GROMACS .gro file of C-alpha atoms in nm:
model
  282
    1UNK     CA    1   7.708   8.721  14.760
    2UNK     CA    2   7.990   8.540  14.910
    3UNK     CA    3   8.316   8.517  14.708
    4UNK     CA    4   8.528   8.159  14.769
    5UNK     CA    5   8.904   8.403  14.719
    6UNK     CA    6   9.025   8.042  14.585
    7UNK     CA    7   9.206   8.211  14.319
    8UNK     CA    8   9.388   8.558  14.309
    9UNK     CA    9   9.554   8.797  14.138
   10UNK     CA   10   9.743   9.088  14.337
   11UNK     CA   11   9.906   9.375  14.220
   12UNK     CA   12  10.220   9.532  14.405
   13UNK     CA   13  10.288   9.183  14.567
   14UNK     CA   14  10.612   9.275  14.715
   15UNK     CA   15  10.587   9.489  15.039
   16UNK     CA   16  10.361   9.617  15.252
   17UNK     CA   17   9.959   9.549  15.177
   18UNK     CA   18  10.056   9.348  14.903
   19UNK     CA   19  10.296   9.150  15.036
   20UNK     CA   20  10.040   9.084  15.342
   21UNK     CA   21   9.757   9.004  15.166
   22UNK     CA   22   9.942   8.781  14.919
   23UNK     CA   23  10.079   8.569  15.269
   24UNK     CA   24   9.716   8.567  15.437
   25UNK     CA   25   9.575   8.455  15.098
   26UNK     CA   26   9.878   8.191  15.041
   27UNK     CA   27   9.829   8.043  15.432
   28UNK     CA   28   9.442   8.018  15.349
   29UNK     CA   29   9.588   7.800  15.046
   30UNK     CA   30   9.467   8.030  14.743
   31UNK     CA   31   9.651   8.029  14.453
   32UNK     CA   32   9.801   8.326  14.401
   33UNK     CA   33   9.912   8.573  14.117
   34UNK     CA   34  10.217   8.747  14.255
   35UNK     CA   35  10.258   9.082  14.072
   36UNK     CA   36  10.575   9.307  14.159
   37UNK     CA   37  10.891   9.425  14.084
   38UNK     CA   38  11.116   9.305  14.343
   39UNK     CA   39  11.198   8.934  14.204
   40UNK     CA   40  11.360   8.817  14.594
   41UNK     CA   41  11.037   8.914  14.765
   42UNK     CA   42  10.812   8.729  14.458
   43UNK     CA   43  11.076   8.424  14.547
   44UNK     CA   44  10.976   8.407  14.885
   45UNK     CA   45  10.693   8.419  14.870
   46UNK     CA   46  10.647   8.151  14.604
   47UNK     CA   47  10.905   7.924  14.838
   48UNK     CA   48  10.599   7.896  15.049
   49UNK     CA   49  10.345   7.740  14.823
   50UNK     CA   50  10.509   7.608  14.576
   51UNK     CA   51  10.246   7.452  14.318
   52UNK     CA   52   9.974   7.751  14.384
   53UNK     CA   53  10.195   8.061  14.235
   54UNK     CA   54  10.337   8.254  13.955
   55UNK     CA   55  10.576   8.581  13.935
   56UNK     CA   56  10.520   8.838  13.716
   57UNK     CA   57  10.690   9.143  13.683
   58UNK     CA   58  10.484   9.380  13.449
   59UNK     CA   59  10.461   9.758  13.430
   60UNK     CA   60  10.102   9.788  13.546
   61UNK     CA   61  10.094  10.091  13.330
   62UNK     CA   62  10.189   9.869  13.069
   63UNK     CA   63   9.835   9.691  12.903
   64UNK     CA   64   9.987   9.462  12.687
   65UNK     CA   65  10.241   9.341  12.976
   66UNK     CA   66   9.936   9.326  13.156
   67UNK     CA   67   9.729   9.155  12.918
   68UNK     CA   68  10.004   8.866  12.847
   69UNK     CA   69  10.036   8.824  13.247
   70UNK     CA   70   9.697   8.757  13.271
   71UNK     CA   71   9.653   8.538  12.990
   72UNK     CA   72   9.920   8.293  13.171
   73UNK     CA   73   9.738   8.303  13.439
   74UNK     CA   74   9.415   8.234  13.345
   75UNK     CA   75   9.545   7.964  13.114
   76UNK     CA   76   9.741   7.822  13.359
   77UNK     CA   77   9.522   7.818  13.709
   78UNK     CA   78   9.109   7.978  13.502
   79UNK     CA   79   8.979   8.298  13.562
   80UNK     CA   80   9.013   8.474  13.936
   81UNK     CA   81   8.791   8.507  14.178
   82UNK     CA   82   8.944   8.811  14.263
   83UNK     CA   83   9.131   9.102  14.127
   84UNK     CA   84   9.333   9.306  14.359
   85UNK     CA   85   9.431   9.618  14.213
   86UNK     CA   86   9.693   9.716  14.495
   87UNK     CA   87  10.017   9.840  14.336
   88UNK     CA   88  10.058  10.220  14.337
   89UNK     CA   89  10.358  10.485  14.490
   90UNK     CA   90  10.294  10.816  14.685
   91UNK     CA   91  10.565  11.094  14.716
   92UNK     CA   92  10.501  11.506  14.740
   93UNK     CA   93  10.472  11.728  14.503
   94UNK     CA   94  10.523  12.102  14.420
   95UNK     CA   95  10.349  12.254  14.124
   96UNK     CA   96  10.590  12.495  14.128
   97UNK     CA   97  10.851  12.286  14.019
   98UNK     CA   98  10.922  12.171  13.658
   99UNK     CA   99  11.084  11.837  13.750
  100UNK     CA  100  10.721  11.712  13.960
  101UNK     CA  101  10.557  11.707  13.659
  102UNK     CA  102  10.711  11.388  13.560
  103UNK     CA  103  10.633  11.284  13.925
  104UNK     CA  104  10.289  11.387  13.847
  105UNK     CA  105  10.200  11.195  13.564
  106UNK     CA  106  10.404  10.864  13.660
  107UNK     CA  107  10.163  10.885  13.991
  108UNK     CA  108   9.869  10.842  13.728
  109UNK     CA  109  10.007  10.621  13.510
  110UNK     CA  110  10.061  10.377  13.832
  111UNK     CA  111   9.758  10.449  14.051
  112UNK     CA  112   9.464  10.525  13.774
  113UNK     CA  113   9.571  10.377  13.468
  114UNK     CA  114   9.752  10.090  13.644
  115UNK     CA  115   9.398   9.992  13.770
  116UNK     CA  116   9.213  10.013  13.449
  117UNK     CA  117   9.515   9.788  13.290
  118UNK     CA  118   9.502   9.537  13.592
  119UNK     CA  119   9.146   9.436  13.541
  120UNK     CA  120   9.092   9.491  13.185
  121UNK     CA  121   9.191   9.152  13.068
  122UNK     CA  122   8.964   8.977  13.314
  123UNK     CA  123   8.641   9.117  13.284
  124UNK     CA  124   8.487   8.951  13.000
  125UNK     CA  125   8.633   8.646  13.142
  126UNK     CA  126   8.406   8.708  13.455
  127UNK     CA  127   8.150   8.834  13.290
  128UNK     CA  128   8.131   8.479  13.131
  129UNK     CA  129   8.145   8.330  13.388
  130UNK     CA  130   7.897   8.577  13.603
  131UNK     CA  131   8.100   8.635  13.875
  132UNK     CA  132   8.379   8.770  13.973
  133UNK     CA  133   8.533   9.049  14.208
  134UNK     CA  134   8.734   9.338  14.128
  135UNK     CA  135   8.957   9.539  14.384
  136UNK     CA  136   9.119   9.892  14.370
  137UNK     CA  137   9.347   9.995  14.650
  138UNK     CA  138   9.213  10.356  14.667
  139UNK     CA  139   9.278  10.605  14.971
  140UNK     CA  140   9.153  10.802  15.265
  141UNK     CA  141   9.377  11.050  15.086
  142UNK     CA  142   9.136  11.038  14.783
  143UNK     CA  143   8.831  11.185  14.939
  144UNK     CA  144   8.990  11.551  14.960
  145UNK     CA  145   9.311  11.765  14.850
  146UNK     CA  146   9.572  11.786  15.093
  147UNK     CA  147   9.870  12.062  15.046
  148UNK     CA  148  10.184  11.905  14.918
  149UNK     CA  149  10.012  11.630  14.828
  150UNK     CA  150   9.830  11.748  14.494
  151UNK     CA  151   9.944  11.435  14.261
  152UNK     CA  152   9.881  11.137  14.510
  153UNK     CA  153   9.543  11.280  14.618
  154UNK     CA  154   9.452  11.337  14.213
  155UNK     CA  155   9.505  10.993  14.109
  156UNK     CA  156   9.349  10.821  14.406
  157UNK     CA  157   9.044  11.033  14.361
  158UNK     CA  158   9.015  10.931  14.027
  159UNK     CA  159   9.049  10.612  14.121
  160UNK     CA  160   8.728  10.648  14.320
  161UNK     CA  161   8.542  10.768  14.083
  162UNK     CA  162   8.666  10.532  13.829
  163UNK     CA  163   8.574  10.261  14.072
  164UNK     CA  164   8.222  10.437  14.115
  165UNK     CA  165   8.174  10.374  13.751
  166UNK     CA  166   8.283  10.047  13.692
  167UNK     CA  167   8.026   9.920  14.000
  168UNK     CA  168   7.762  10.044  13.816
  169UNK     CA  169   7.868   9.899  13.442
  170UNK     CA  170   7.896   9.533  13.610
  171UNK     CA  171   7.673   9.509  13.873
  172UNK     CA  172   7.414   9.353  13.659
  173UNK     CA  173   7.670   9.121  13.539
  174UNK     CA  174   7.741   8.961  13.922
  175UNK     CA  175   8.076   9.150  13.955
  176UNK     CA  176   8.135   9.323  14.261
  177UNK     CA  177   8.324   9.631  14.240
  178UNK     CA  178   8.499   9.744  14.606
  179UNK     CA  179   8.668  10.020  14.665
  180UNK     CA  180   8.911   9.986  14.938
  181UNK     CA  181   9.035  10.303  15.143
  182UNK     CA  182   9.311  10.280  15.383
  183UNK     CA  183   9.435  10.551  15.596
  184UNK     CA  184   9.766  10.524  15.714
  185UNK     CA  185   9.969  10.159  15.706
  186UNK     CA  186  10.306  10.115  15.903
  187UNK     CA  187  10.477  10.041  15.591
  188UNK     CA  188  10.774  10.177  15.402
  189UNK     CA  189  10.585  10.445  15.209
  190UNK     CA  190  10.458  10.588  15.537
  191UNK     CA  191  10.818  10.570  15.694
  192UNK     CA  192  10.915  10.907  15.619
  193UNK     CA  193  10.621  11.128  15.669
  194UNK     CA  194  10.674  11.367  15.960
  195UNK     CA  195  10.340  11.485  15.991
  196UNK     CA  196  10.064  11.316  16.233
  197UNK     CA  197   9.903  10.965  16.074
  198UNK     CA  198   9.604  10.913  16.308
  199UNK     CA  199   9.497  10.529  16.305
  200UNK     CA  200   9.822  10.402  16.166
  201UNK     CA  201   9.750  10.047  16.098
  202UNK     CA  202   9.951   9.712  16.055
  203UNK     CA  203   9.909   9.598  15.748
  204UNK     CA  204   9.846   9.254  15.832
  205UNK     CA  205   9.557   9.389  15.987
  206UNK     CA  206   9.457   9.575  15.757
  207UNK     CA  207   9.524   9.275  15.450
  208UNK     CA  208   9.337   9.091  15.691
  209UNK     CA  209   9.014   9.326  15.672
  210UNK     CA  210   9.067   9.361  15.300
  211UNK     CA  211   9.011   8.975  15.227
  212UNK     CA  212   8.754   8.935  15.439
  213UNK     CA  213   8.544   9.175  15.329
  214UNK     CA  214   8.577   9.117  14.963
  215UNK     CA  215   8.524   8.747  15.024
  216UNK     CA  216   8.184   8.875  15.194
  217UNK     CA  217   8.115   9.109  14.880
  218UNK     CA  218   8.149   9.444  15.043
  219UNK     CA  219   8.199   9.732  14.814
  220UNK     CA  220   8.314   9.983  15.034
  221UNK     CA  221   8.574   9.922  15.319
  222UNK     CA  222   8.755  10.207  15.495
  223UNK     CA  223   9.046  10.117  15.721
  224UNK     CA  224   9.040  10.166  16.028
  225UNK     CA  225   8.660  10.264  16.068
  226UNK     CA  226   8.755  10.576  16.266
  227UNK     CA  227   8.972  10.718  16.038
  228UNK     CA  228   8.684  10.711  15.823
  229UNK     CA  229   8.433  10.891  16.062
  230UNK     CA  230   8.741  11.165  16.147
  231UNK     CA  231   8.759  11.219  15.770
  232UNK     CA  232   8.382  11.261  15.757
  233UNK     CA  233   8.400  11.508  16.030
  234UNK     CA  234   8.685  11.709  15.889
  235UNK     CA  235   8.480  11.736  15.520
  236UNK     CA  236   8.196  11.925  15.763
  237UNK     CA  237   8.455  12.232  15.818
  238UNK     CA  238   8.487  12.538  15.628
  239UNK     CA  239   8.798  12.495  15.318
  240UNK     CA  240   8.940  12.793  15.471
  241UNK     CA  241   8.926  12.626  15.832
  242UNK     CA  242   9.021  12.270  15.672
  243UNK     CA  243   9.322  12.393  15.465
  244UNK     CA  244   9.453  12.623  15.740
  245UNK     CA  245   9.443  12.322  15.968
  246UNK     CA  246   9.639  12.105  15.688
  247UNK     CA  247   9.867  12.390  15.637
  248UNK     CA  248  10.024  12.348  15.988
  249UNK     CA  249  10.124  11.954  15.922
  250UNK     CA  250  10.511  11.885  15.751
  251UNK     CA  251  10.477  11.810  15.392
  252UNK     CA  252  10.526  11.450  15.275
  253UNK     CA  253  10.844  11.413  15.136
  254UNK     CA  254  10.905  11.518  14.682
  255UNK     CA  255  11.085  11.242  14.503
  256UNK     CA  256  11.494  11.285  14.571
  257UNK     CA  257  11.412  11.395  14.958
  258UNK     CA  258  11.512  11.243  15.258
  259UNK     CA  259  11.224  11.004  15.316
  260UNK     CA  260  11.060  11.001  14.990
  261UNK     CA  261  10.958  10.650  14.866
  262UNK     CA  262  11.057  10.533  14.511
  263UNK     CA  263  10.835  10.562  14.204
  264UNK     CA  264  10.886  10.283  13.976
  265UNK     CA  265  10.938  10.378  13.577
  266UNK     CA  266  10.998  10.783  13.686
  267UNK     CA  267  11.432  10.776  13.601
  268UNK     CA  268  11.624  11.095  13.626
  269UNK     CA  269  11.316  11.341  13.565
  270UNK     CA  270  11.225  11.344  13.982
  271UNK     CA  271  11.569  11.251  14.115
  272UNK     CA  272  11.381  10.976  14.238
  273UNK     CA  273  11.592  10.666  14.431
  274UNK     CA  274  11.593  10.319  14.302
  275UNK     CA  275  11.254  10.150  14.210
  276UNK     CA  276  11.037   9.945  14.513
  277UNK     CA  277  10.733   9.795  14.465
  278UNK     CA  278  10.596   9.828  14.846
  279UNK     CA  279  10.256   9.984  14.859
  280UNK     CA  280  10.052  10.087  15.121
  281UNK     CA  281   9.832  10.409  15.175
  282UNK     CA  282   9.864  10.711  15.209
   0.00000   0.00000   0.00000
């Protein structure tokens, strides 16, 4: 089935993926949902088509902020051809420490629940309507534990499998379901990892990839392809050999470190800095 991606709606609109997608989209002249927190970035990126936008800045978390955005939307522009499910935050975390809990369960709120909450209020609208295409910004990172890295890899494998089970509730109803599952983007949240990101990607190129496929109806896209295959090849080892080999890479930076990336909504309880909404993987 091939998807027209007239109309969008896209999560964590303000830097990196998002903000790339939402551009691509905007120069194809879509009109174009921008969801984020940063109101300058939503500006500019309005400025550029006027007419075929509006800002909201929700709590994805949040489904009653999430609902009312996407009843303005639909009443203003109809239902979306797409849903992209992109906003989410990354950041370390120790089990050990009290303090990551918080860190723990703002990670799910954002990245799992956040996705249920984004497309929620727009299935039964596609349903109607029989088609329709739903998103979710998932991760390489989701496909198998990585050490210091407990909470981001927990809610993007959930997200998977949450994804895994929405396909098959709608597929009968002409919705396509896609998983999307980057490795590593040269974006903010991978600017202060230390450890080796094989395949680091632009993420124009990789927004790029994203819109294309879903406007093919793909339901499985893993950027870049190799990082995919290397992934596949690491899942053949032995855990012991696998989490020895993982064991010898720097850990990505807890909320409050040098480098770490800011979780939205998490406040004093992880020392976390000031709230961004830039997304990319992983």
């Amino acid at each position: 089935m091939v998807h027209p991606l007239a109309n969008l709606v896209i999560t964590g609109a303000c830097g990196g993926l998002g903000r790339a997608m939402a551009q691509a989209a905007l120069a194809r002249g879509a009109r174009v949902a921008l969801v984020g927190l940063d109101r300058s970035v939503l500006d500019s990126l309005a400025a550029a088509a006027p007419g075929r936008c509006a800002m909201y800045m929700p709590d994805v978390s949040d489904g009653a902020a999430m609902q009312a955005m996407a009843a303005d939307w639909m009443a203003r522009f109809g239902v979306p051809d797409a849903v992209i499910a992109n906003a989410g935050v990354a950041g370390g975390f120790d089990t050990a420490e009290a303090s990551d809990l918080a860190v723990f369960k703002r990670m799910l709120e954002i990245n799992l629940l956040g996705v249920a909450a984004t497309f929620q209020p727009f299935v039964k609208p596609m349903r109607e309507r029989g088609s329709g295409v739903l998103a979710g910004i998932a991760s390489i990172a989701g496909r198998r534990g990585m050490p210091g890295n407990g909470a981001y890899c927990a809610s993007k494998g959930g997200l998977i499998r949450y994804l895994q089970s929405l396909r098959a509730e709608l597929r009968a109803a002409g919705i396509t379901v896609c998983t999307v599952s980057p490795g590593y983007l040269r974006t903010q949240l991978t600017a202060g990892n230390k450890f080796a990101m094989p395949g680091l990607m632009a993420p124009e190129a990789a927004a790029e990839a994203i819109l294309r496929a879903l406007a093919e109806g793909r339901e499985q896209l893993v950027l870049p392809r190799r990082v995919g295959w290397l992934s596949n090849l690491l899942g053949l080892l032995p855990d012991a050999w696998h989490d020895a080999l993982l064991l010898r890479q720097p850990r990505k930076p807890r909320a409050g470190e040098a480098g770490a990336t800011a979780i939205p909504g998490l406040g004093a309880a992880g020392a976390a800095p000031q709230p961004s909404s830039d997304k990319a993987a992983r």
